[in-house]
Coordinates of C-alpha atoms and ligand atoms in Angstrom, one line a residue:
Chain A
X932 CA 29.9 31.4 -10.8
X933 CA 28.8 28.0 -11.0
X934 CA 25.7 27.5 -9.9
X935 CA 25.4 24.7 -7.5
X936 CA 21.9 22.9 -6.3
X937 CA 21.3 20.9 -4.0
X938 CA 19.5 17.4 -4.1
X939 CA 18.0 15.7 -1.0
X940 CA 17.9 12.7 -1.3
X941 CA 19.7 9.7 -3.6
X942 CA 17.5 7.9 -6.2
X943 CA 16.5 7.2 -9.1
X944 CA 15.1 10.8 -9.4
X945 CA 18.0 12.4 -7.4
X946 CA 20.3 10.7 -9.9
X947 CA 18.9 11.2 -12.6
X948 CA 18.4 15.1 -12.0
X949 CA 22.2 15.7 -10.4
X950 CA 22.5 14.1 -14.5
X951 CA 20.9 16.0 -16.2
X952 CA 21.5 19.3 -14.6
X953 CA 25.3 18.6 -15.2
X954 CA 24.7 18.6 -18.6
X955 CA 23.5 22.1 -18.6
X956 CA 26.5 23.2 -17.0
X957 CA 24.9 22.9 -13.4
X958 CA 27.0 21.6 -11.1
X959 CA 25.1 19.4 -8.2
X960 CA 25.5 17.8 -4.5
X961 CA 23.7 14.9 -3.2
X962 CA 22.7 14.6 0.2
X963 CA 21.8 11.7 0.5
X964 CA 20.3 9.9 4.1
X965 CA 21.0 6.0 3.8
X966 CA 24.9 5.0 3.4
X967 CA 24.8 4.2 0.2
X968 CA 22.5 5.4 -2.8
X969 CA 20.1 4.5 -5.3
X970 CA 17.4 3.9 -3.4
X971 CA 14.1 1.9 -2.9
X972 CA 14.9 1.3 -6.5
X973 CA 18.6 -0.4 -5.8
X974 CA 16.6 -2.9 -3.3
X975 CA 15.0 -4.2 -7.0
X976 CA 16.5 -7.8 -8.6
X977 CA 16.1 -7.6 -13.0
X978 CA 13.2 -9.6 -14.1
X979 CA 14.4 -10.2 -17.3
X980 CA 12.7 -13.8 -18.7
X981 CA 14.4 -14.8 -21.8
X982 CA 13.7 -11.1 -22.8
X983 CA 13.8 -8.1 -21.3
X984 CA 11.2 -7.9 -19.3
X985 CA 11.5 -3.7 -18.8
X986 CA 10.8 -3.6 -14.9
X987 CA 13.5 -0.3 -14.9
X988 CA 16.1 -2.0 -12.2
X989 CA 19.5 -1.9 -13.4
X990 CA 19.3 1.9 -14.0
X991 CA 19.2 3.0 -10.9
X992 CA 23.1 1.2 -10.8
X993 CA 23.7 2.2 -14.7
X994 CA 22.9 6.7 -13.2
X995 CA 25.1 6.0 -9.7
X996 CA 28.3 5.2 -12.3
X997 CA 27.5 8.0 -14.5
X998 CA 27.0 10.1 -11.2
X999 CA 30.1 8.9 -9.8
X1000 CA 31.8 9.7 -12.8
X1001 CA 30.7 13.1 -13.3
X1002 CA 33.0 15.7 -11.7
X1003 CA 30.3 18.3 -11.4
X1004 CA 28.7 16.2 -8.9
X1005 CA 29.5 15.8 -5.4
X1006 CA 27.4 12.2 -3.9
X1007 CA 27.2 12.3 0.4
X1008 CA 25.7 9.2 1.3
X1009 CA 25.5 8.8 5.0
X1010 CA 24.2 12.7 5.4
X1011 CA 21.1 14.5 6.5
X1012 CA 20.4 18.1 6.6
X1013 CA 19.1 18.9 9.4
X1014 CA 18.1 22.9 8.8
X1015 CA 18.0 24.9 5.6
X1016 CA 17.5 29.1 5.8
X1017 CA 16.7 31.6 2.8
X1018 CA 19.9 33.2 1.9
X1019 CA 19.6 36.6 -0.7
X1020 CA 21.0 34.1 -3.3
X1021 CA 19.1 30.9 -2.2
X1022 CA 19.2 29.1 0.5
X1023 CA 21.8 27.9 3.2
X1024 CA 22.0 24.5 4.4
X1025 CA 23.0 22.8 7.5
X1026 CA 24.5 19.4 7.1
X1027 CA 25.4 16.8 9.1
X1028 CA 27.6 14.3 7.3
X1029 CA 28.3 10.8 9.2
X1030 CA 31.3 8.6 8.8
X1031 CA 31.2 5.0 7.0
X1032 CA 32.4 3.4 9.7
X1033 CA 33.9 0.5 7.4
X1034 CA 36.1 1.5 5.6
X1035 CA 35.2 -0.4 1.5
X1036 CA 38.9 -0.7 1.2
X1037 CA 39.6 -2.4 4.4
X1038 CA 37.1 -5.5 4.5
X1039 CA 37.1 -7.9 3.4
X1040 CA 33.7 -9.4 3.3
X1041 CA 33.8 -12.1 5.9
X1042 CA 30.6 -11.0 7.8
X1043 CA 31.9 -11.4 10.8
X1044 CA 31.2 -8.1 12.2
X1045 CA 27.4 -9.1 10.8
X1046 CA 27.1 -12.2 12.4
X1047 CA 28.2 -10.0 16.9
X1048 CA 25.8 -7.3 16.1
X1049 CA 23.8 -7.4 18.2
X1050 CA 20.8 -5.0 16.4
X1051 CA 18.9 -7.6 13.8
X1052 CA 19.4 -4.0 10.6
X1053 CA 22.5 -2.6 11.7
X1054 CA 25.5 -4.2 10.0
X1055 CA 24.0 -4.3 5.6
X1056 CA 25.8 -5.8 2.6
X1057 CA 26.0 -2.8 -0.1
X1058 CA 24.8 -5.8 -2.8
X1059 CA 26.6 -4.7 -5.4
X1060 CA 30.5 -4.1 -4.7
X1061 CA 30.2 -6.9 -1.2
X1062 CA 31.2 -4.9 1.3
X1063 CA 29.5 -4.4 4.7
X1064 CA 28.5 -1.1 5.8
X1065 CA 26.6 -0.1 8.8
X1066 CA 23.4 1.6 8.7
X1067 CA 23.0 3.8 11.9
X1068 CA 19.8 4.8 12.9
X1069 CA 19.7 1.1 13.7
X1070 CA 23.4 1.3 15.3
X1071 CA 22.9 0.9 19.2
X1072 CA 25.2 4.1 19.2
X1073 CA 22.6 6.2 17.2
X1074 CA 21.0 5.2 20.7
X1075 CA 23.7 6.3 22.8
X1076 CA 24.6 2.5 23.4
X1077 CA 28.0 2.3 24.1
X1078 CA 28.4 -1.1 22.0
X1079 CA 31.8 -2.1 20.3
X1080 CA 31.0 -5.6 19.2
X1081 CA 32.0 -5.0 15.6
X1082 CA 35.2 -3.2 15.5
X1083 CA 36.5 -5.7 18.7
X1084 CA 35.4 -8.5 16.4
X1085 CA 36.3 -7.1 13.0
X1086 CA 39.5 -9.3 11.7
X1087 CA 41.0 -6.0 8.8
X1088 CA 40.3 -3.5 12.0
X1089 CA 38.5 -1.6 9.0
X1090 CA 35.7 -0.8 11.9
X1091 CA 36.5 2.7 13.2
X1092 CA 32.8 3.9 15.4
X1093 CA 35.0 6.9 16.9
X1094 CA 34.6 8.4 14.0
X1095 CA 32.3 11.3 14.7
X1096 CA 29.3 13.0 12.3
X1097 CA 31.0 15.9 10.5
X1098 CA 28.5 19.4 9.8
X1099 CA 28.9 21.3 7.2
X1100 CA 27.0 24.6 5.7
X1101 CA 26.4 24.9 2.5
X1102 CA 25.2 27.1 0.2
X1103 CA 23.2 27.0 -3.0
X1104 CA 20.7 27.8 -5.3
X1105 CA 18.0 26.3 -5.0
X1106 CA 17.4 22.7 -3.4
X1107 CA 15.6 19.7 -6.1
X1108 CA 14.0 17.6 -3.4
X1109 CA 14.0 14.4 -4.4
X1110 CA 12.8 12.2 -0.9
X1111 CA 11.3 9.5 -2.3
X1112 CA 8.1 7.8 -1.1
X1113 CA 7.6 5.0 1.7
X1114 CA 6.9 1.6 1.0
X1115 CA 3.6 1.0 3.0
X1116 CA 4.0 -1.3 6.2
X1117 CA 2.6 -3.8 5.6
X1118 CA 1.7 -4.7 9.3
X1119 CA -1.3 -2.5 9.3
X1120 CA -3.4 -4.4 7.1
X1121 CA -2.8 -7.4 10.2
X1122 CA -5.5 -9.5 8.4
X1123 CA -3.1 -10.5 6.0
X1124 CA -1.1 -12.2 8.9
X1125 CA 2.1 -10.1 8.0
X1126 CA 5.2 -10.3 10.4
X1127 CA 2.4 -12.6 11.6
X1128 CA 2.2 -15.5 9.3
X1129 CA 5.0 -17.2 8.5
X1130 CA 5.3 -17.9 4.7
X1131 CA 3.5 -14.2 4.4
X1132 CA 6.1 -11.6 3.2
X1133 CA 6.3 -8.2 1.0
X1134 CA 7.4 -7.9 -2.4
X1135 CA 9.9 -5.8 -1.0
X1136 CA 10.8 -8.9 0.2
X1137 CA 10.3 -10.7 -2.1
X1138 CA 12.4 -8.5 -4.8
X1139 CA 15.7 -8.6 -2.0
X1140 CA 15.5 -13.1 -2.7
X1141 CA 15.3 -12.1 -5.5
X1142 CA 18.2 -10.2 -6.2
X1143 CA 20.3 -12.4 -3.7
X1144 CA 18.6 -15.4 -5.9
X1145 CA 17.2 -17.1 -2.7
X1146 CA 15.1 -19.2 -5.1
X1147 CA 18.0 -20.6 -7.3
X1148 CA 19.9 -21.5 -3.9
X1149 CA 16.9 -23.7 -2.9
X1150 CA 17.6 -28.3 -3.7
X1151 CA 13.4 -28.7 -5.8
X1152 CA 12.2 -30.1 -2.5
X1153 CA 12.1 -26.9 -0.1
X1154 CA 11.4 -24.4 -3.2
X1155 CA 7.9 -22.9 -2.7
X1156 CA 5.7 -25.2 -5.0
X1157 CA 2.9 -22.3 -5.1
X1158 CA 2.5 -17.8 -4.6
X1159 CA 0.1 -15.8 -4.2
X1160 CA 0.3 -12.3 -4.5
X1161 CA -2.2 -10.4 -3.7
X1162 CA -2.3 -7.2 -5.1
X1163 CA -3.4 -3.3 -3.8
X1164 CA -2.4 -4.0 -0.5
X1165 CA -2.3 -0.5 1.4
X1166 CA -4.1 1.2 -2.1
X1167 CA -6.8 2.1 -3.2
X1168 CA -7.7 1.7 0.6
X1169 CA -10.4 4.2 2.4
X1170 CA -10.2 2.3 5.6
X1171 CA -6.2 3.7 5.6
X1172 CA -6.7 7.0 4.6
X1173 CA -4.8 5.5 0.5
X1174 CA -8.0 5.7 -2.0
X1175 CA -5.1 6.0 -4.6
X1176 CA -3.8 4.2 -6.6
X1177 CA 0.7 3.1 -6.7
X1178 CA 0.5 3.4 -10.1
X1179 CA 4.0 0.4 -10.0
X1180 CA 2.4 -2.5 -8.0
X1181 CA -0.3 -4.9 -10.5
X1182 CA 2.9 -3.7 -12.8
X1183 CA 5.9 -5.1 -11.6
X1184 CA 3.9 -7.5 -9.4
X1185 CA 2.9 -9.8 -13.3
X1186 CA 7.1 -9.5 -13.5
X1187 CA 7.7 -11.4 -10.6
X1188 CA 5.2 -13.5 -11.6
X1189 CA 6.5 -13.6 -14.8
X1190 CA 9.9 -14.5 -14.1
X1191 CA 9.4 -17.4 -11.1
X1192 CA 7.4 -19.0 -14.0
X1193 CA 9.6 -18.4 -16.2
X1194 CA 12.8 -20.2 -14.0
X1195 CA 10.5 -22.5 -12.8
X1196 CA 8.3 -23.6 -14.7
X1197 CA 5.8 -26.3 -11.6
X1198 CA 5.5 -23.3 -9.6
X1199 CA 1.4 -22.5 -9.7
X1200 CA 0.6 -19.1 -9.6
X1201 CA -2.4 -17.4 -8.1
X1202 CA -2.8 -13.9 -8.5
X1203 CA -5.8 -12.0 -6.0
X1204 CA -6.9 -8.6 -8.0
X1205 CA -9.7 -6.4 -8.1
X1206 CA -9.0 -4.3 -10.9
X1207 CA -5.3 -4.9 -12.8
X1208 CA -3.8 -1.2 -13.9
X1209 CA -1.0 -1.3 -15.4
X1210 CA -1.6 2.2 -18.2
X1211 CA 0.5 0.6 -20.5
X1212 CA 0.1 0.9 -23.6
X1213 CA 0.7 -2.2 -24.2
X1214 CA -2.0 -4.1 -21.7
X1215 CA -4.2 -6.4 -23.8
X1216 CA -1.3 -7.7 -24.8
X1217 CA 0.9 -8.6 -21.5
X1218 CA -2.6 -9.6 -19.8
X1219 CA -3.5 -11.8 -22.6
X1220 CA 0.4 -13.2 -22.4
X1221 CA 0.1 -13.4 -17.9
X1222 CA -3.2 -15.0 -18.5
X1223 CA -1.4 -17.9 -20.1
X1224 CA 1.2 -18.7 -16.9
X1225 CA -0.4 -16.9 -14.0
X1226 CA -3.9 -17.5 -12.5
X1227 CA -5.4 -14.1 -12.0
X1228 CA -8.3 -14.0 -9.7
X1229 CA -10.8 -11.1 -8.8
X1230 CA -11.0 -11.2 -5.6
X1231 CA -9.9 -10.0 -2.5
X1232 CA -8.9 -12.4 -0.1
X1233 CA -11.2 -11.8 3.2
X1234 CA -8.2 -13.8 5.5
X1235 CA -5.1 -15.1 5.3
X1236 CA -4.9 -17.1 8.6
X1237 CA -2.3 -19.8 9.8
X1238 CA -3.0 -23.4 8.2
X1239 CA -2.5 -26.5 11.0
X1240 CA 0.4 -27.5 9.0
X1241 CA 1.4 -23.4 9.4
X1242 CA 1.3 -22.9 6.1
X1243 CA -0.5 -19.5 5.0
X1244 CA -3.8 -19.6 4.2
X1245 CA -5.9 -18.2 1.3
X1246 CA -9.9 -17.5 2.4
X1247 CA -11.5 -15.8 -0.4
X1248 CA -14.4 -16.6 -2.8
X1249 CA -13.6 -17.8 -6.6
X1250 CA -15.7 -16.9 -9.8
X1251 CA -17.8 -19.4 -9.1
X1252 CA -18.7 -17.7 -6.0
X1253 CA -17.8 -20.4 -4.3
X1254 CA -16.3 -20.5 -1.0
X1255 CA -12.7 -20.8 -1.3
X1256 CA -9.5 -22.0 1.7
X1257 CA -7.1 -22.3 -0.5
X1258 CA -3.1 -23.5 0.9
X1259 CA 0.0 -21.3 -0.2
X1260 CA 3.9 -22.4 0.1
X1261 CA 5.1 -18.6 -0.4
X1262 CA 2.1 -15.5 -0.3
X1263 CA 3.9 -12.0 -1.9
X1264 CA 2.4 -8.8 -0.3
X1265 CA 2.2 -6.3 -3.2
X1266 CA 2.2 -3.4 -1.6
X1267 CA 1.6 0.6 -2.4
X1268 CA 3.6 3.7 -2.5
X1269 CA 2.8 7.0 0.6
X1270 CA 4.0 9.5 1.2
X1271 CA 8.0 10.1 2.8
X1272 CA 7.8 10.9 6.3
X1273 CA 11.9 11.4 7.1
X1274 CA 12.1 15.5 6.2
X1275 CA 14.7 17.9 5.9
X1276 CA 15.3 20.6 8.2
X1277 CA 14.6 24.2 8.6
X1278 CA 12.8 26.1 5.5
X1279 CA 12.2 22.9 3.8
X1280 CA 10.3 21.1 6.4
X1281 CA 7.5 22.6 5.2
X1282 CA 7.4 21.8 1.9
X1283 CA 7.4 18.2 3.0
X1284 CA 4.7 15.8 1.8
X1285 CA 2.0 14.4 3.8
X1286 CA 0.1 11.0 3.9
X1287 CA -2.9 13.6 2.0
X1288 CA -1.4 15.4 -0.5
X1289 CA 0.4 12.3 -1.7
X1290 CA -2.9 10.6 -1.9
X1291 CA -4.1 13.7 -3.9
X1292 CA -1.6 14.0 -6.2
X1293 CA -1.0 17.4 -6.0
X1294 CA 2.6 16.6 -4.4
X1295 CA 3.7 18.7 -0.4
X1296 CA 4.0 22.2 -2.4
X1297 CA 0.7 23.1 -1.6
X1298 CA -0.6 25.9 -3.9
X1299 CA 2.6 27.7 -3.8
X1300 CA 5.7 26.1 -4.9
X1301 CA 8.7 28.5 -2.8
X1302 CA 10.9 30.1 -5.6
X1303 CA 14.3 27.8 -5.8
X1304 CA 12.5 24.7 -5.0
X1305 CA 11.4 21.9 -6.5
X1306 CA 10.1 18.2 -6.0
X1307 CA 11.4 16.1 -8.1
X1308 CA 9.9 12.3 -8.8
X1309 CA 7.8 9.7 -6.1
X1310 CA 7.8 11.9 -3.5
X1311 CA 4.7 14.0 -4.4
X1312 CA 3.3 11.4 -5.6
X1313 CA 2.9 7.6 -7.0
X1314 CA 5.4 7.2 -9.6
X1315 CA 7.7 4.2 -12.0
X1316 CA 11.1 4.4 -12.2
X1317 CA 11.3 5.6 -16.0
X1318 CA 8.2 7.7 -14.8
X1319 CA 10.4 9.6 -12.1
X1320 CA 13.8 10.4 -14.5
X1321 CA 11.2 11.4 -16.3
X1322 CA 9.9 14.4 -14.1
X1323 CA 14.0 15.0 -13.2
X1324 CA 14.2 16.0 -17.1
X1325 CA 11.3 18.6 -16.5
X1326 CA 12.0 19.8 -13.2
X1327 CA 16.1 20.7 -14.8
X1328 CA 15.1 22.4 -17.1
X1329 CA 12.9 23.7 -14.8
X1330 CA 15.4 24.5 -12.7
X1331 CA 18.3 26.0 -15.9
X1332 CA 14.8 28.1 -16.7
X1333 CA 14.5 29.8 -12.7
X1334 CA 18.7 30.2 -12.6
X1335 CA 18.7 32.0 -15.7
X1336 CA 15.3 33.8 -14.9
X1337 CA 17.2 34.9 -11.3
X1338 CA 20.4 35.7 -12.5
X1339 CA 19.0 38.4 -15.3
X1340 CA 17.2 39.5 -12.0
X1341 CA 20.2 40.3 -10.3
X1342 CA 20.2 38.6 -7.4
X1343 CA 22.1 35.6 -7.1
X1344 CA 26.3 35.9 -6.3
Chain B
X1123 CA -29.0 -17.8 -14.2
X1124 CA -31.8 -16.5 -14.8
X1125 CA -31.1 -13.2 -17.7
X1126 CA -31.1 -9.0 -17.0
X1127 CA -33.0 -7.4 -19.2
X1128 CA -31.4 -4.0 -19.3
X1129 CA -35.3 -1.9 -20.7
X1130 CA -36.3 -3.8 -17.3
X1131 CA -33.3 -1.9 -15.0
X1132 CA -34.5 1.2 -12.6
X1133 CA -31.5 3.0 -13.0
X1134 CA -32.5 5.8 -10.0
X1135 CA -32.1 3.0 -8.0
X1136 CA -28.8 3.6 -6.8
X1137 CA -29.7 7.0 -5.8
X1138 CA -32.7 6.3 -3.5
X1139 CA -30.9 3.6 -1.6
X1140 CA -27.4 6.3 -1.6
X1141 CA -30.1 8.4 -0.5
X1142 CA -31.5 6.6 2.6
X1143 CA -29.2 6.2 5.6
X1144 CA -26.9 3.7 5.6
X1145 CA -26.3 3.6 1.7
X1146 CA -24.2 6.4 1.1
X1147 CA -21.7 3.9 0.2
X1148 CA -23.3 2.2 -2.2
X1149 CA -21.0 4.0 -5.5
X1150 CA -17.7 3.7 -3.9
X1151 CA -17.7 -0.5 -4.1
X1152 CA -14.5 -1.7 -6.4
X1153 CA -17.0 -5.1 -7.1
X1154 CA -13.1 -6.8 -5.1
X1155 CA -15.4 -9.0 -3.8
X1156 CA -14.0 -9.2 -0.1
X1157 CA -17.4 -8.8 1.8
X1158 CA -18.9 -11.7 0.7
X1159 CA -15.3 -13.6 1.8
X1160 CA -15.7 -12.1 5.1
X1161 CA -19.9 -12.9 5.4
X1162 CA -20.6 -15.3 7.5
X1163 CA -24.1 -15.8 5.6
X1164 CA -23.0 -17.0 2.6
X1165 CA -20.9 -19.7 3.7
X1166 CA -24.5 -21.4 4.6
X1167 CA -27.3 -19.9 2.1
X1168 CA -25.4 -18.7 -1.5
X1169 CA -28.6 -16.5 -2.5
X1170 CA -27.0 -14.1 -0.2
X1171 CA -23.8 -12.4 -1.3
X1172 CA -23.4 -9.0 -0.7
X1173 CA -20.8 -8.6 -3.4
X1174 CA -24.0 -9.2 -5.7
X1175 CA -26.8 -7.6 -4.0
X1176 CA -24.9 -4.5 -4.4
X1177 CA -24.5 -4.8 -7.9
X1178 CA -28.5 -5.4 -7.6
X1179 CA -28.3 -2.4 -6.6
X1180 CA -26.0 -0.6 -8.6
X1181 CA -27.9 -2.3 -12.0
X1182 CA -30.9 -1.0 -10.7
X1183 CA -33.0 -4.6 -10.2
X1184 CA -35.5 -2.8 -7.8
X1185 CA -38.5 -5.4 -7.8
X1186 CA -35.7 -9.2 -7.4
X1187 CA -33.6 -6.8 -4.4
X1188 CA -36.8 -5.5 -2.2
X1189 CA -39.5 -8.8 -3.0
X1190 CA -35.9 -10.5 -2.4
X1191 CA -36.1 -12.8 1.0
X1192 CA -32.3 -13.5 1.2
X1193 CA -32.1 -9.1 1.5
X1194 CA -33.0 -10.6 5.3
X1195 CA -30.9 -12.9 6.4
X1196 CA -28.1 -10.8 7.3
X1197 CA -26.6 -10.8 10.8
X1198 CA -25.7 -7.7 11.1
X1199 CA -22.1 -9.2 12.0
X1200 CA -20.3 -5.9 10.9
X1201 CA -17.3 -8.5 9.5
X1202 CA -17.4 -7.5 5.5
X1203 CA -17.7 -3.2 6.9
X1204 CA -14.4 -4.7 8.7
X1205 CA -12.8 -6.0 5.1
X1206 CA -13.9 -3.3 2.6
X1207 CA -11.5 -1.8 1.1
X1208 CA -13.4 1.9 -0.2
X1209 CA -15.6 1.7 3.0
X1210 CA -18.2 1.1 1.6
X1211 CA -20.2 -0.3 4.8
X1212 CA -22.5 -3.1 3.4
X1213 CA -24.3 -3.5 6.4
X1214 CA -25.1 -0.2 6.8
X1215 CA -26.5 0.1 2.8
X1216 CA -28.3 -4.1 3.5
X1217 CA -30.6 -1.9 6.4
X1218 CA -31.6 0.6 3.8
X1219 CA -31.9 -1.5 1.5
X1220 CA -34.0 -4.0 4.6
X1221 CA -35.9 0.1 4.9
X1222 CA -36.9 1.1 1.6
X1223 CA -38.5 -2.8 0.8
X1224 CA -40.2 -1.5 4.0
X1225 CA -41.4 1.3 2.8
X1226 CA -43.2 -0.1 0.3
X1227 CA -44.8 -3.0 1.9
X1228 CA -42.1 -5.9 0.9
X1229 CA -41.3 -6.4 4.4
X1230 CA -41.4 -10.9 5.6
X1231 CA -45.2 -11.1 7.3
X1232 CA -43.3 -12.4 10.0
X1233 CA -41.0 -8.9 10.7
X1234 CA -43.6 -7.2 9.6
X1235 CA -45.4 -9.1 12.8
X1236 CA -43.1 -8.7 15.5
X1237 CA -43.3 -5.1 14.0
X1238 CA -47.0 -4.6 15.3
X1239 CA -45.3 -6.1 19.0
X1240 CA -43.1 -3.7 19.2
X1241 CA -45.2 -0.8 18.6
X1242 CA -47.7 -2.2 21.3
X1243 CA -45.8 -4.1 23.5
X1244 CA -42.6 -1.9 23.5
X1245 CA -40.8 -6.1 23.4
X1246 CA -41.9 -9.0 21.1
X1247 CA -43.6 -11.1 23.8
X1248 CA -47.2 -9.7 25.0
X1249 CA -46.5 -9.0 29.0
X1250 CA -49.5 -10.8 30.6
X1251 CA -51.4 -11.1 33.9
X1252 CA -49.6 -14.7 33.9
X1253 CA -46.5 -13.3 33.7
X1254 CA -47.0 -10.9 36.2
X1255 CA -48.5 -12.5 39.2
X1256 CA -45.6 -15.2 38.9
X1257 CA -43.4 -11.0 39.0
X1258 CA -45.4 -10.8 42.6
X1259 CA -45.1 -13.8 43.9
X1260 CA -41.1 -13.3 42.9
X1261 CA -41.5 -10.0 45.1
X1262 CA -40.5 -8.7 41.9
X1263 CA -42.5 -5.5 40.9
X1264 CA -45.5 -5.7 38.0
X1265 CA -44.3 -4.8 34.2
X1266 CA -47.0 -1.9 33.0
X1267 CA -47.4 -1.0 29.6
X1268 CA -47.0 2.3 27.9
X1269 CA -47.5 2.0 24.7
X1270 CA -48.2 5.2 24.1
X1271 CA -44.4 5.4 24.6
X1272 CA -43.3 3.1 23.0
X1273 CA -45.2 4.9 19.6
X1274 CA -43.4 7.6 19.3
X1275 CA -40.1 6.7 20.0
X1276 CA -40.5 4.4 16.5
Ligands
LIG1977 C1 8.0 -2.9 -4.3 C2 8.1 -1.7 -5.3 C3 8.2 -2.8 -6.1 C4 8.8 -1.4 -7.2 N1 8.6 -1.9 -8.5 C5 8.7 -1.2 -9.4 C6 10.2 -2.0 -10.8 O1 9.6 -2.8 -10.4 N2 9.4 -1.5 -12.3 C7 9.6 1.1 -11.4 O2 9.7 2.0 -13.0 N3 9.3 1.2 -10.4 C8 9.0 0.7 -9.2 N4 8.8 0.6 -8.3 C9 8.6 2.0 -7.9 C10 10.1 2.8 -7.9 O3 10.8 2.2 -6.1 C11 10.1 3.9 -8.1 O4 9.8 4.3 -8.9 C12 11.5 5.0 -7.3 O5 11.9 4.3 -6.5 C13 11.6 5.8 -7.0 O6 12.7 6.9 -7.5 P1 12.3 7.9 -6.2 O7 14.0 8.3 -6.6 O8 11.3 9.0 -6.4 O9 12.5 7.2 -4.5 P2 13.6 6.3 -3.5 O10 13.4 5.1 -4.7 O11 12.3 6.7 -3.0 O12 14.9 6.8 -3.3 C14 14.7 8.4 -2.0 C15 15.5 8.9 -1.7 O13 16.5 10.3 -0.7 C16 16.9 9.3 0.1 N5 16.1 10.2 1.2 C17 14.6 10.3 2.0 N6 13.8 11.1 3.0 C18 15.6 12.0 3.1 C19 15.9 12.8 4.7 N7 15.3 13.6 5.1 N8 17.8 13.5 3.8 C20 18.2 12.7 3.2 N9 17.7 12.4 1.9 C21 16.6 11.0 2.0 C22 15.7 8.2 0.6 O14 17.7 7.1 2.1 C23 16.2 7.5 -0.7 O15 17.3 6.6 -0.9 C24 8.3 -0.4 -6.8 C25 8.5 0.2 -5.9 C26 8.2 -1.2 -4.8 C27 7.3 -0.7 -3.6
LIG1978 S1 -15.2 -5.5 -0.1 FE1 -16.6 -3.3 -0.2 S2 -14.9 -2.7 -2.1 FE2 -15.2 -4.8 -2.1 S3 -17.1 -5.7 -3.2 FE3 -18.1 -5.8 -0.8 S4 -18.3 -3.8 -0.6 FE4 -17.3 -3.7 -2.5
LIG1979 S1 -23.1 -7.9 8.1 FE1 -25.2 -8.6 7.7 S2 -24.0 -9.5 4.8 FE2 -21.6 -8.5 6.6 S3 -21.3 -10.0 7.3 FE3 -21.8 -10.2 8.1 S4 -24.2 -11.3 7.8 FE4 -22.9 -10.7 5.9

């Protein structure tokens, strides 16, 4: 019988693993909690200036298309592993599959549902098709409140909130955990003013704005004229239990800064850092190029506060050690990567990461990796898109070896 | 800026500071300058710069630090310790450096005299008959000094 692998999470790691497994003739089911595939990286904007900056954002969509086109892969979005057991041949998973409350084929993308919804993040837009979908955990129904506002408002009758989740059982030979990372919650570093000082946003917020073309739509008057990037927010910080480098932030901040400078050459951009760690062979050249466009300041501000005219003010000491209070139109906090806290249930629960193991780069399994369960992508430690794909290639061949071996052992099928 | 002669530096100094109570965090510093930006003393006295003091200790500028007047300027407000991502606890480091300076008889005269007063009287001002007579008039008990106890406390 054909081998089946369950992949929990459809970020770039889960998608590329499914693809690699299909090349070995191994089938897979991807169980994704969110209504859309792609994970964190699906939110990113293309950073190409006059040439590609190799940020990797477009790769995610390539893999989504590959996975949709592949017959060996079953992708179920809006589903979760509620429980899991070991069986003689592998694992038995109890899966809860949530329906798509908004039928994408009927949705006319008018956005009326979003306007009437009382919960700000419950109705979101699929960035690629433009149709609307319900983000279940934020929807009032998920907390047992009888709201039907969107269903009644939809002129196309595309919304059916009466649909109920289905429970399914899935027997698989192996499981791969690709649940990814959780972006750092910048409110935990309150002195940087996120959520408190207007004009202070996180790098993920910036990705959203860049992808929506938010800056292009602003007229020159309202467009930010100065931007500060603050590095290492939620990384290399013993105080909050994150004494590790997130690896991707210097790179993505520099790419975003260079993209902004390319689009709006008059914009003044400052990047506050303690070290630049891009782990790149071409480091010297890239830094030299960045220095021509971005003012790289080696200082971490002590505080970001709201100035008298409402804009954020950054307090830091400059190159000559002079104390500076500088006003910016926009401050971007380069948030780091942390352990995923959404864990699958049952035996898989014990495999999931903690912030401590994430910090040590040791991954989720502790000392012993249980037979038939694999970790892939940024779930075990900070990884870039490219590194997550490379990891998938390695893990796919490990799974193939494992399945081959267990077949020879005669305890499968 | 004065030149630093590498041959005159004392590479063991950082280990001495780190081995002194409060100085443990010294070698974790990333030189990110957040402490300097937060320090209120640095805003008025430019010679006093927490990050530079850490660099001086790491480089082994023993003499320049221990004999300086600026290490005594810290107000112990802990603003630097509050913002430091590496939990270096600079306030405790500057205490450690001051303790080392005292051990090497580098403490400023005024401070040494204050320590003498503390040792003898348990406070920075001696309570004499003049004050005690006033206290009795006000119905307060007189203050009796116990120099032996202050000594054992110190
Ligand atoms: C601000 C920012 C910018 C970045 N920019 C870049 C860049 O320019 N270039 C680059 O290479 N990298 C960048 N990165 C890193 C990049 O995001 C990661 O490399 C990539 O997302 C890792 O993919 P992943 O599949 O391991 O995890 P994720 O993208 O986190 O995907 C995990 C998936 O698993 C799902 N999931 C989680 N728990 C469960 C569960 N219990 N059940 C079911 N599903 C679950 C999640 O919903 C998600 O879809 C950036 C990171 C950040 C924070
Ligand atoms: S804030 Fe901490 S890490 Fe940064 S320079 Fe000061 S002591 Fe060093
Ligand atoms: S404790 Fe001392 S060094 Fe630290 S900020 Fe306050 S005055 Fe400056």
